CSV table of C-alpha atoms in Angstrom, one decimal:
chain,number,residue,atom,x,y,z
A,1,LEU,CA,0.1,0.1,0.2
A,2,SER,CA,1.2,3.2,-0.9
A,3,ILE,CA,1.4,6.3,1.8
A,4,CYS,CA,-1.2,8.2,-0.5
A,5,GLY,CA,-3.7,5.0,-0.7
A,6,LYS,CA,-3.3,4.8,3.2
A,7,LEU,CA,-4.2,8.6,3.4
A,8,CYS,CA,-7.0,8.6,1.1
A,9,TYR,CA,-8.7,5.7,2.6
A,10,ALA,CA,-8.2,7.4,6.2
A,11,ILE,CA,-9.7,10.6,4.6
A,12,GLY,CA,-12.8,8.9,3.5
A,13,GLY,CA,-13.8,7.8,7.0
A,14,ALA,CA,-13.0,11.2,8.5
A,15,PRO,CA,-16.5,12.9,7.8
A,16,ASN,CA,-18.4,10.3,9.8
A,17,GLN,CA,-16.1,11.1,12.9
A,18,VAL,CA,-16.6,14.9,12.5
A,19,ALA,CA,-20.1,14.6,12.6
A,20,GLY,CA,-20.3,12.1,15.0
A,21,SER,CA,-17.8,14.1,17.3
A,22,ALA,CA,-20.0,17.1,17.2
A,23,ALA,CA,-23.1,15.1,18.2
A,24,ALA,CA,-21.6,13.2,21.2
A,25,PHE,CA,-20.4,16.3,22.4
A,26,PHE,CA,-23.1,18.9,21.8
A,27,LEU,CA,-26.5,17.4,21.0
A,28,GLN,CA,-27.6,16.6,24.1
A,29,ILE,CA,-26.7,20.1,25.7
A,30,TYR,CA,-28.2,21.4,22.3
A,31,LEU,CA,-31.7,19.2,22.8
A,32,LEU,CA,-32.0,20.3,26.7
A,33,ASP,CA,-31.3,23.9,26.4
A,34,ILE,CA,-31.8,25.1,22.8
A,35,ALA,CA,-34.7,23.0,21.8
A,36,HIS,CA,-36.2,23.0,25.2
A,37,ILE,CA,-37.1,19.3,25.1
A,38,THR,CA,-37.2,17.4,28.6
A,39,PRO,CA,-34.5,15.5,29.6
A,40,PHE,CA,-36.7,12.1,29.3
A,41,GLN,CA,-37.3,13.3,25.5
A,42,ALA,CA,-33.7,13.7,25.1
A,43,SER,CA,-33.0,10.0,26.3
A,44,LEU,CA,-35.5,8.8,24.1
A,45,VAL,CA,-34.1,10.6,21.1
A,46,LEU,CA,-30.5,9.2,22.2
A,47,PHE,CA,-31.4,5.9,23.1
A,48,ILE,CA,-33.7,5.0,20.1
A,49,GLY,CA,-31.3,7.3,17.4
A,50,LYS,CA,-28.6,4.9,18.5
A,51,ALA,CA,-30.6,1.8,18.8
A,52,SER,CA,-31.7,2.5,15.1
A,53,GLY,CA,-28.1,2.9,13.7
A,54,ALA,CA,-27.2,-0.8,16.0
A,55,VAL,CA,-30.3,-2.4,14.3
A,56,THR,CA,-29.4,-1.0,10.8
A,57,ASP,CA,-25.8,-2.9,11.1
A,58,PRO,CA,-26.7,-6.5,10.8
A,59,VAL,CA,-29.5,-5.4,7.9
A,60,ALA,CA,-26.4,-3.2,6.1
A,61,GLY,CA,-24.3,-6.6,6.4
A,62,PHE,CA,-27.0,-8.7,5.3
A,63,PHE,CA,-27.3,-6.8,2.1
A,64,ILE,CA,-23.8,-5.8,1.6
A,65,SER,CA,-22.8,-9.7,2.0
A,66,LYS,CA,-25.1,-10.2,-1.0
A,67,SER,CA,-24.0,-7.4,-3.0
A,68,ARG,CA,-22.1,-8.2,-6.8
A,69,TRP,CA,-18.7,-7.6,-7.7
A,70,THR,CA,-19.0,-4.0,-9.5
A,71,LYS,CA,-16.1,-2.1,-11.7
A,72,ILE,CA,-15.8,0.1,-8.8
A,73,GLY,CA,-15.7,-3.0,-6.2
A,74,ARG,CA,-18.6,-4.8,-4.1
A,75,LEU,CA,-18.6,-2.3,-1.0
A,76,MET,CA,-17.5,1.4,-2.8
A,77,PRO,CA,-21.1,1.6,-4.4
A,78,TRP,CA,-23.1,1.7,-0.8
A,79,MET,CA,-20.5,4.5,0.5
A,80,LEU,CA,-21.3,6.5,-2.7
A,81,ALA,CA,-25.0,6.1,-2.6
A,82,CYS,CA,-25.4,6.8,1.0
A,83,THR,CA,-23.5,9.9,1.3
A,84,PRO,CA,-25.8,12.9,-0.2
A,85,PHE,CA,-29.0,11.4,1.9
A,86,THR,CA,-26.5,11.4,5.0
A,87,VAL,CA,-25.6,15.0,4.6
A,88,VAL,CA,-29.2,16.1,4.1
A,89,SER,CA,-30.5,14.1,7.5
A,90,TYR,CA,-27.0,15.7,9.4
A,91,PHE,CA,-28.5,18.9,8.7
A,92,PHE,CA,-32.0,18.6,9.6
A,93,MET,CA,-30.8,17.0,12.8
A,94,TRP,CA,-29.9,20.5,13.7
A,95,TYR,CA,-32.5,22.3,12.5
A,96,LEU,CA,-34.8,24.2,15.0
A,97,PRO,CA,-38.5,23.6,13.4
A,98,PRO,CA,-40.8,26.7,14.4
A,99,PHE,CA,-43.7,24.2,15.8
A,100,VAL,CA,-43.0,23.6,19.6
A,101,VAL,CA,-45.2,20.4,20.4
A,102,GLY,CA,-43.9,18.1,17.9
A,103,ARG,CA,-40.2,18.7,18.2
A,104,ILE,CA,-39.5,15.4,20.0
A,105,ALA,CA,-40.8,13.6,16.6
A,106,TRP,CA,-38.6,15.9,14.4
A,107,TYR,CA,-35.4,15.0,16.0
A,108,LEU,CA,-36.0,11.2,16.7
A,109,THR,CA,-36.9,11.2,13.0
A,110,PHE,CA,-34.1,12.8,11.5
A,111,TYR,CA,-31.7,11.6,14.4
A,112,SER,CA,-32.4,7.8,14.0
A,113,LEU,CA,-32.1,8.4,10.2
A,114,PHE,CA,-28.7,9.9,10.6
A,115,GLN,CA,-27.7,7.0,12.5
A,116,ALA,CA,-28.9,4.5,10.1
A,117,LEU,CA,-27.2,6.4,7.1
A,118,THR,CA,-23.9,6.5,8.8
A,119,THR,CA,-23.8,2.7,9.4
A,120,LEU,CA,-24.9,2.2,5.6
A,121,PHE,CA,-21.4,3.9,5.0
A,122,GLN,CA,-19.2,2.7,8.2
A,123,VAL,CA,-20.1,-1.2,7.6
A,124,PRO,CA,-18.6,-0.9,4.1
A,125,TYR,CA,-15.8,1.4,5.1
A,126,SER,CA,-14.6,-0.5,8.0
A,127,ALA,CA,-14.6,-3.9,6.1
A,128,LEU,CA,-12.9,-2.2,3.3
A,129,THR,CA,-9.7,-2.6,5.4
A,130,MET,CA,-9.9,-6.6,4.9
A,131,PHE,CA,-9.8,-5.9,1.0
A,132,LEU,CA,-6.8,-3.4,0.7
A,133,SER,CA,-4.2,-5.6,1.5
A,134,THR,CA,-3.4,-9.4,2.6
A,135,ASP,CA,-0.6,-8.5,4.9
A,136,GLN,CA,-1.2,-8.1,8.6
A,137,LYS,CA,1.5,-5.2,8.7
A,138,GLU,CA,0.1,-3.4,6.2
A,139,ARG,CA,-3.5,-3.6,7.5
A,140,ASP,CA,-2.2,-2.2,10.7
A,141,SER,CA,-0.4,0.6,9.0
A,142,ALA,CA,-3.4,1.5,7.0
A,143,THR,CA,-5.7,1.3,10.5
A,144,ALA,CA,-3.2,3.3,12.0
A,145,TYR,CA,-3.2,6.1,9.3
A,146,ARG,CA,-7.2,5.6,9.9
A,147,MET,CA,-7.2,6.3,13.4
A,148,THR,CA,-4.7,9.1,13.5
A,149,VAL,CA,-7.2,11.1,10.8
A,150,GLU,CA,-10.6,10.0,12.6
A,151,VAL,CA,-9.3,11.2,15.7
A,152,LEU,CA,-8.2,14.4,13.9
A,153,GLY,CA,-11.6,14.4,12.3
A,154,THR,CA,-13.1,14.1,15.9
A,155,LEU,CA,-10.8,17.1,16.9
A,156,ILE,CA,-12.2,18.9,13.9
A,157,GLY,CA,-15.5,18.1,14.5
A,158,ALA,CA,-15.8,19.4,18.1
A,159,ALA,CA,-13.4,22.0,17.2
A,160,LEU,CA,-15.5,23.6,14.3
A,161,GLN,CA,-18.9,22.9,16.3
A,162,GLY,CA,-17.6,24.4,19.4
A,163,GLN,CA,-16.5,27.6,18.2
A,164,ILE,CA,-19.4,28.3,16.2
A,165,VAL,CA,-21.9,27.4,18.7
A,166,ALA,CA,-20.2,28.8,21.6
A,167,SER,CA,-22.2,31.8,21.7
A,168,ALA,CA,-25.2,30.1,22.0
A,169,HIS,CA,-24.6,28.7,25.5
A,170,VAL,CA,-22.7,32.1,26.8
A,171,SER,CA,-24.9,33.9,29.0
A,172,HIS,CA,-24.4,37.4,30.8
A,173,HIS,CA,-26.9,36.8,33.2
A,174,CYS,CA,-24.9,33.8,34.7
A,175,THR,CA,-21.5,34.9,34.3
A,176,VAL,CA,-22.2,38.3,36.0
A,177,ASN,CA,-25.2,38.4,37.9
A,178,THR,CA,-24.3,35.6,40.5
A,179,ALA,CA,-26.3,37.2,43.4
A,180,ILE,CA,-29.4,35.2,42.4
A,181,ASN,CA,-27.7,32.1,40.9
A,182,THR,CA,-29.2,30.0,43.9
A,183,ASN,CA,-31.4,26.8,43.4
A,184,ASP,CA,-34.3,28.8,43.6
A,185,SER,CA,-36.7,28.4,40.4
A,186,LEU,CA,-38.4,31.8,41.6
A,187,HIS,CA,-35.1,33.5,40.9
A,188,ASP,CA,-33.1,31.4,38.5
A,189,ILE,CA,-34.7,33.2,34.9
A,190,PRO,CA,-33.8,30.9,32.1
A,191,ARG,CA,-30.8,31.8,30.0
A,192,PHE,CA,-33.0,31.7,26.8
A,193,PRO,CA,-36.5,31.7,26.1
A,194,ASP,CA,-37.9,29.0,24.3
A,195,PRO,CA,-36.9,29.8,20.8
A,196,SER,CA,-40.0,29.0,18.2
A,197,ASP,CA,-38.3,31.4,15.7
A,198,PRO,CA,-35.9,29.0,13.4
A,199,LEU,CA,-33.8,32.3,13.1
A,200,SER,CA,-33.2,33.1,16.4
A,201,HIS,CA,-29.2,33.5,16.8
A,202,GLN,CA,-28.8,29.9,18.8
A,203,ALA,CA,-30.7,28.4,16.1
A,204,LYS,CA,-28.7,29.8,13.3
A,205,VAL,CA,-25.4,29.1,14.7
A,206,TYR,CA,-25.9,25.4,14.9
A,207,MET,CA,-27.4,25.2,11.5
A,208,ILE,CA,-24.2,27.2,10.3
A,209,ALA,CA,-22.3,24.6,11.8
A,210,ALA,CA,-23.9,21.7,10.1
A,211,GLY,CA,-23.8,23.3,6.8
A,212,VAL,CA,-20.1,23.2,7.3
A,213,ILE,CA,-19.8,19.9,8.6
A,214,GLY,CA,-21.9,18.6,5.3
A,215,GLY,CA,-19.5,20.1,2.9
A,216,VAL,CA,-16.8,17.9,4.6
A,217,TYR,CA,-19.0,14.7,3.8
A,218,LEU,CA,-18.7,15.6,0.4
A,219,LEU,CA,-15.1,16.3,0.1
A,220,GLY,CA,-14.2,13.1,2.0
A,221,ILE,CA,-16.3,10.7,0.0
A,222,PHE,CA,-14.3,12.3,-3.3
A,223,ILE,CA,-11.0,11.9,-2.3
A,224,LEU,CA,-11.6,8.1,-0.9
A,225,PHE,CA,-13.2,7.2,-4.4
A,226,LEU,CA,-10.3,8.5,-6.1
A,227,GLY,CA,-7.6,7.3,-3.9
A,228,VAL,CA,-8.8,3.7,-2.7
A,229,LYS,CA,-8.9,0.6,-5.2
A,230,GLU,CA,-10.7,-2.2,-3.6
A,231,LYS,CA,-9.9,-5.9,-4.0
A,232,ASP,CA,-11.4,-9.0,-4.1
A,233,ASP,CA,-10.9,-11.5,-1.4
A,234,PRO,CA,-7.4,-12.9,-2.1
A,235,TYR,CA,-7.7,-16.1,0.1
A,236,ALA,CA,-10.9,-17.4,-1.7
A,237,LEU,CA,-11.0,-19.9,-4.3
A,238,ASN,CA,-13.2,-20.0,-7.6
A,239,SER,CA,-15.5,-23.1,-5.8
A,240,ASP,CA,-15.4,-21.4,-2.5
A,241,ARG,CA,-19.3,-20.0,-1.6
A,242,ALA,CA,-20.1,-17.1,0.3
A,243,ILE,CA,-21.1,-17.9,4.1
A,244,PRO,CA,-25.1,-17.3,4.2
A,245,PHE,CA,-25.4,-14.6,6.7
A,246,CYS,CA,-27.6,-16.2,9.4
A,247,LYS,CA,-25.1,-18.6,9.3
A,248,GLY,CA,-22.3,-16.6,9.4
A,249,LEU,CA,-23.8,-14.5,12.2
A,250,GLY,CA,-24.2,-18.1,14.4
A,251,LEU,CA,-20.5,-19.1,13.7
A,252,THR,CA,-19.4,-15.3,14.8
A,253,MET,CA,-21.4,-15.2,17.9
A,254,LYS,CA,-19.7,-19.0,18.8
A,255,HIS,CA,-16.2,-17.7,17.9
A,256,GLY,CA,-14.3,-17.1,21.2
A,257,PRO,CA,-12.0,-14.3,20.1
A,258,TYR,CA,-14.8,-12.4,18.7
A,259,VAL,CA,-17.1,-12.7,21.6
A,260,LYS,CA,-14.0,-11.9,24.1
A,261,LEU,CA,-13.0,-8.6,21.9
A,262,THR,CA,-16.7,-7.5,21.6
A,263,ALA,CA,-17.9,-7.7,25.3
A,264,SER,CA,-14.6,-5.9,26.4
A,265,PHE,CA,-14.7,-2.7,24.0
A,266,LEU,CA,-18.6,-3.1,24.2
A,267,LEU,CA,-18.5,-1.9,28.1
A,268,ILE,CA,-15.0,0.6,26.9
A,269,SER,CA,-16.8,2.4,24.0
A,270,THR,CA,-20.1,3.1,26.1
A,271,ALA,CA,-18.1,4.6,29.1
A,272,VAL,CA,-16.2,7.0,26.6
A,273,GLN,CA,-19.6,7.7,25.1
A,274,LEU,CA,-20.9,9.0,28.4
A,275,GLU,CA,-17.7,10.5,29.1
A,276,GLN,CA,-18.2,12.7,25.7
A,277,SER,CA,-21.8,13.2,26.0
A,278,ASN,CA,-22.0,14.4,29.7
A,279,PHE,CA,-18.6,16.3,29.6
A,280,VAL,CA,-19.8,19.6,28.4
A,281,LEU,CA,-23.0,19.6,30.6
A,282,PHE,CA,-20.6,18.7,33.4
A,283,CYS,CA,-18.4,21.7,32.9
A,284,THR,CA,-21.2,23.9,32.3
A,285,HIS,CA,-23.3,23.0,35.3
A,286,ALA,CA,-21.3,20.9,37.8
A,287,ALA,CA,-17.6,22.3,37.4
A,288,GLY,CA,-18.2,26.0,37.1
A,289,LEU,CA,-16.3,25.9,33.5
A,290,ARG,CA,-19.0,27.1,31.3
A,291,ASN,CA,-16.9,29.6,29.2
A,292,HIS,CA,-14.1,26.8,29.0
A,293,PHE,CA,-15.6,23.9,27.8
A,294,GLN,CA,-15.0,24.1,23.9
A,295,TYR,CA,-11.2,24.5,24.9
A,296,LEU,CA,-11.0,21.2,27.3
A,297,VAL,CA,-12.9,19.5,24.3
A,298,VAL,CA,-10.2,20.7,22.0
A,299,THR,CA,-7.7,19.4,24.2
A,300,ILE,CA,-9.0,16.2,24.7
A,301,LEU,CA,-8.9,15.6,21.0
A,302,ALA,CA,-6.0,17.3,20.4
A,303,SER,CA,-4.1,14.6,23.0
A,304,ALA,CA,-5.9,12.1,21.5
A,305,ALA,CA,-4.7,12.7,17.6
A,306,VAL,CA,-1.0,13.1,18.3
A,307,SER,CA,-1.2,10.0,20.4
A,308,ILE,CA,-2.5,7.4,18.1
A,309,PRO,CA,1.2,7.1,16.0
A,310,PHE,CA,2.5,6.8,20.0
A,311,TRP,CA,0.2,3.8,20.4
A,312,GLN,CA,0.6,2.3,17.1
A,313,LYS,CA,4.3,2.0,17.7
A,314,PHE,CA,3.6,0.6,21.3
A,315,LEU,CA,1.4,-2.1,20.3
A,316,GLN,CA,3.9,-3.1,17.9
A,317,ARG,CA,6.2,-3.4,20.3
A,318,PHE,CA,4.8,-4.5,23.3
A,319,GLY,CA,1.7,-6.1,21.9
A,320,LYS,CA,-2.1,-5.3,21.8
A,321,LYS,CA,-3.4,-6.5,24.4
A,322,CYS,CA,-0.4,-4.8,26.7
A,323,ALA,CA,-1.4,-1.6,25.1
A,324,ALA,CA,-5.2,-1.8,26.6
A,325,CYS,CA,-3.4,-0.7,29.7
A,326,GLY,CA,-3.4,2.8,28.8
A,327,ILE,CA,-7.3,3.2,28.2
A,328,SER,CA,-7.3,2.9,32.5
A,329,TRP,CA,-5.3,6.0,32.7
A,330,MET,CA,-8.6,8.0,32.6
A,331,ILE,CA,-9.8,6.9,35.9
A,332,PRO,CA,-7.9,8.3,38.5
A,333,PHE,CA,-8.0,11.6,36.6
A,334,ALA,CA,-11.9,11.8,36.1
A,335,VAL,CA,-12.2,11.0,39.8
A,336,MET,CA,-9.8,13.5,40.7
A,337,LEU,CA,-11.8,16.2,38.3
A,338,VAL,CA,-15.1,15.2,40.1
A,339,THR,CA,-13.7,15.7,43.5
A,340,ILE,CA,-11.9,18.9,43.1
A,341,PRO,CA,-13.2,20.8,40.3
A,342,ASN,CA,-10.3,23.1,39.2
A,343,LEU,CA,-9.0,24.6,35.9
A,344,ILE,CA,-5.7,23.5,35.8
A,345,LEU,CA,-7.0,20.1,36.8
A,346,ALA,CA,-9.3,20.1,34.1
A,347,TYR,CA,-6.9,20.6,31.3
A,348,LEU,CA,-4.7,17.9,32.8
A,349,VAL,CA,-7.6,15.6,33.0
A,350,ALA,CA,-8.4,16.6,29.4
A,351,PHE,CA,-4.8,15.7,28.0
A,352,VAL,CA,-4.7,12.3,30.0
A,353,SER,CA,-8.6,11.5,29.1
A,354,GLY,CA,-7.6,12.2,25.2
A,355,LEU,CA,-4.0,9.4,25.2
A,356,SER,CA,-6.9,6.8,26.7
A,357,ILE,CA,-9.5,7.4,24.5
A,358,ALA,CA,-7.1,7.2,21.4
A,359,ALA,CA,-6.0,3.7,22.6
A,360,SER,CA,-9.5,2.6,23.2
A,361,LEU,CA,-10.1,3.9,19.5
A,362,LEU,CA,-7.0,2.4,17.8
A,363,LEU,CA,-7.2,-1.0,19.7
A,364,PRO,CA,-10.6,-2.7,18.6
A,365,TRP,CA,-9.9,-1.7,14.8
A,366,SER,CA,-6.6,-2.9,15.1
A,367,MET,CA,-7.4,-6.3,16.8
A,368,LEU,CA,-10.8,-6.8,14.8
A,369,PRO,CA,-8.8,-8.0,11.4
A,370,ASP,CA,-6.7,-10.1,13.7
A,371,VAL,CA,-10.0,-12.2,14.8
A,372,VAL,CA,-11.2,-12.3,11.2
A,373,ASP,CA,-7.8,-14.0,10.2
A,374,ASN,CA,-8.5,-16.6,13.0
A,375,PHE,CA,-11.8,-17.2,11.7
A,376,ARG,CA,-10.6,-17.4,8.0
A,377,LEU,CA,-8.0,-20.1,9.1
A,378,GLN,CA,-11.0,-22.1,11.0
A,379,ASN,CA,-13.4,-21.8,8.0
A,380,PRO,CA,-11.0,-21.9,4.7
A,381,HIS,CA,-13.7,-22.9,2.6
A,382,GLY,CA,-16.3,-19.5,3.1
A,383,LYS,CA,-16.1,-16.2,2.0
A,384,GLY,CA,-17.7,-13.0,2.1
A,385,HIS,CA,-18.1,-13.3,6.2
A,386,GLU,CA,-16.0,-9.8,6.8
A,387,THR,CA,-19.0,-7.6,6.7
A,388,ILE,CA,-20.9,-10.1,9.5
A,389,PHE,CA,-18.0,-9.4,12.0
A,390,TYR,CA,-17.8,-5.5,11.3
A,391,SER,CA,-21.7,-5.2,11.4
A,392,SER,CA,-22.0,-7.6,14.5
A,393,TYR,CA,-19.4,-5.2,16.3
A,394,VAL,CA,-20.6,-2.1,15.5
A,395,PHE,CA,-24.4,-3.2,16.2
A,396,PHE,CA,-23.6,-4.5,19.8
A,397,THR,CA,-21.2,-1.1,20.3
A,398,LYS,CA,-23.8,1.0,19.5
A,399,MET,CA,-26.9,-0.6,21.2
A,400,SER,CA,-24.5,-0.5,24.6
A,401,ALA,CA,-23.7,3.0,24.2
A,402,GLY,CA,-27.5,4.2,23.2
A,403,ILE,CA,-28.8,2.3,26.3
A,404,GLY,CA,-26.0,4.2,28.4
A,405,LEU,CA,-26.6,7.4,27.0
A,406,GLY,CA,-30.7,6.8,27.3
A,407,ILE,CA,-30.3,6.3,31.2
A,408,SER,CA,-27.9,8.9,31.5
A,409,ALA,CA,-30.3,11.4,30.3
A,410,ALA,CA,-33.0,9.4,32.1
A,411,GLY,CA,-31.0,10.0,35.5
A,412,LEU,CA,-31.2,13.9,34.7
A,413,GLU,CA,-35.0,13.9,34.2
A,414,PHE,CA,-35.4,11.8,37.5
A,415,THR,CA,-33.2,14.3,39.7
A,416,GLY,CA,-34.9,17.4,38.1
A,417,TYR,CA,-32.6,18.9,35.4
A,418,LYS,CA,-34.3,22.2,34.1
A,419,PRO,CA,-32.8,23.5,30.7
A,420,GLY,CA,-31.8,27.3,30.6
A,421,ILE,CA,-31.2,27.9,34.2
A,422,CYS,CA,-27.9,28.8,35.5
A,423,ARG,CA,-27.5,26.8,38.5
A,424,GLN,CA,-28.7,23.0,38.8
A,425,SER,CA,-29.8,21.2,41.8
A,426,ASP,CA,-27.2,19.4,43.8
A,427,ASP,CA,-29.4,16.2,42.8
A,428,VAL,CA,-28.6,17.0,39.4
A,429,ILE,CA,-24.9,18.0,39.9
A,430,LEU,CA,-24.1,14.4,41.7
A,431,THR,CA,-25.9,12.7,38.8
A,432,LEU,CA,-23.3,14.4,36.5
A,433,LYS,CA,-20.1,13.7,38.5
A,434,ILE,CA,-21.6,10.0,38.8
A,435,LEU,CA,-22.0,9.9,35.0
A,436,ILE,CA,-18.4,11.5,34.3
A,437,GLY,CA,-16.5,9.2,36.9
A,438,VAL,CA,-17.8,6.4,38.9
A,439,VAL,CA,-19.8,4.8,35.8
A,440,PRO,CA,-17.3,5.0,33.2
A,441,ALA,CA,-14.5,3.9,35.7
A,442,ILE,CA,-16.5,0.8,36.6
A,443,LEU,CA,-17.4,-0.1,32.6
A,444,ILE,CA,-13.7,0.3,32.0
A,445,LEU,CA,-12.4,-1.9,34.9
A,446,VAL,CA,-14.8,-4.6,33.7
A,447,GLY,CA,-13.9,-4.0,30.1
A,448,LEU,CA,-10.1,-4.3,30.6
A,449,PHE,CA,-11.2,-7.7,32.6
A,450,ILE,CA,-12.9,-9.4,30.0
A,451,LEU,CA,-10.0,-8.5,27.7
A,452,LEU,CA,-7.4,-10.5,30.1
A,453,PHE,CA,-8.7,-13.8,28.8
A,454,TYR,CA,-9.1,-12.8,24.9
A,455,PRO,CA,-6.9,-15.6,23.3
A,456,ILE,CA,-5.1,-14.1,20.3
A,457,THR,CA,-1.5,-13.4,21.4
A,458,GLU,CA,1.3,-12.1,19.1
A,459,GLU,CA,3.0,-15.6,18.4
A,460,SER,CA,-0.5,-16.7,17.3
A,461,ARG,CA,-1.1,-14.1,15.2
A,462,LYS,CA,2.7,-14.8,13.3
A,463,GLU,CA,1.5,-18.6,13.5
A,464,THR,CA,-2.3,-17.3,11.6
A,465,LYS,CA,-0.4,-15.2,9.1
A,466,LEU,CA,2.1,-18.2,7.9
A,467,ALA,CA,-0.8,-20.5,7.9
A,468,LEU,CA,-2.9,-18.2,5.7
A,469,GLU,CA,0.2,-17.7,3.2
A,470,VAL,CA,-0.1,-21.3,3.1
A,471,LEU,CA,-3.2,-21.3,2.3
A,472,ARG,CA,-3.3,-18.4,-0.2
């Protein structure tokens, strides 16, 4: 693989991360403080939206596995076809409709549609790793390029969104007139009236950000199409038949390495999603850092972006399971931030969290091709199973993240979160601290414990590589 080919492949996946980052950090606070829907309604939007994307994964895997080879490949047509619709659904996801009563239906529709369409892109895009090269090192290298650019995309998405929409969350009333910032709802005047006008300042800045990120989608798919050449299954014989989807799904669920890898990162990715979704709310309402949240978000993602090459070198030298220890670094620092909310400490926590997030992003996508190779060795006369592995993995991680986000938003509703006020109740602040500190720490520790039983070692990877070369 040439460096240019790896870069084009990496850039193709960046728009999904740009949009996903903006939604992960800002959608919940947008729904609560700008769209003024209740926390329970927001929890429904987040859970059902994630669940619709998760359900689309096996469906997409089924139809993609049935696709025929075309002049531009088997996976590329899917990515080209869904991109324009993804851009439209993403823009309307951030549009403030002029009516108030049916807003939950509006956001539920477009967020679910956006999640489903990004799945139709992500499943063939992630499976494309297996059709770039037969060499494990080449695939690992392409994955490292992809993760570096995707984390940069996450950084760009959060930075763009944060800088463009920051003015929508700054209130002179909350930062200057502190004398009436009490828990008494009679004195706590909402920062913004319910904006039924879609041309209000708060609504316009979010639509501007959505338009800019929509343009990034079109640029990314153009570069991917021009710079990446998809290769057919290099190990398959002409006589080999594609594994039926349902049979393949059953085989993957019985494949030990896949089950352990998926279970581990299902919990770890849920922890990262909870951190991302509640971080801006925590900074705004629990840590007194409402004027710094966009810079803290950028610090997290800049740290993640620059550390991807470090983690790639680390896992090459010490092994992939050993590199997983870096995911746990965020735990003590997040607990410190919750107990001692300090500006300097907040930036330190942001930096260390970025290192951990980079490891949690790189490792599963680097380890999944090894699992697919292991399965190929045990089932040498079947093909077309790659999309089953990737679609099932994304299904489980999205579903778990959707459940986690739904429960966290419902927790805010239960403890009495009120949109637009300067100071939330002590119960809401305690809930945000638990969602930022305690819950992610437990999920990460359990996930890493499961990963201890992951059976593919560096030695077994080399043995699998040699055996596949003989098969080839």
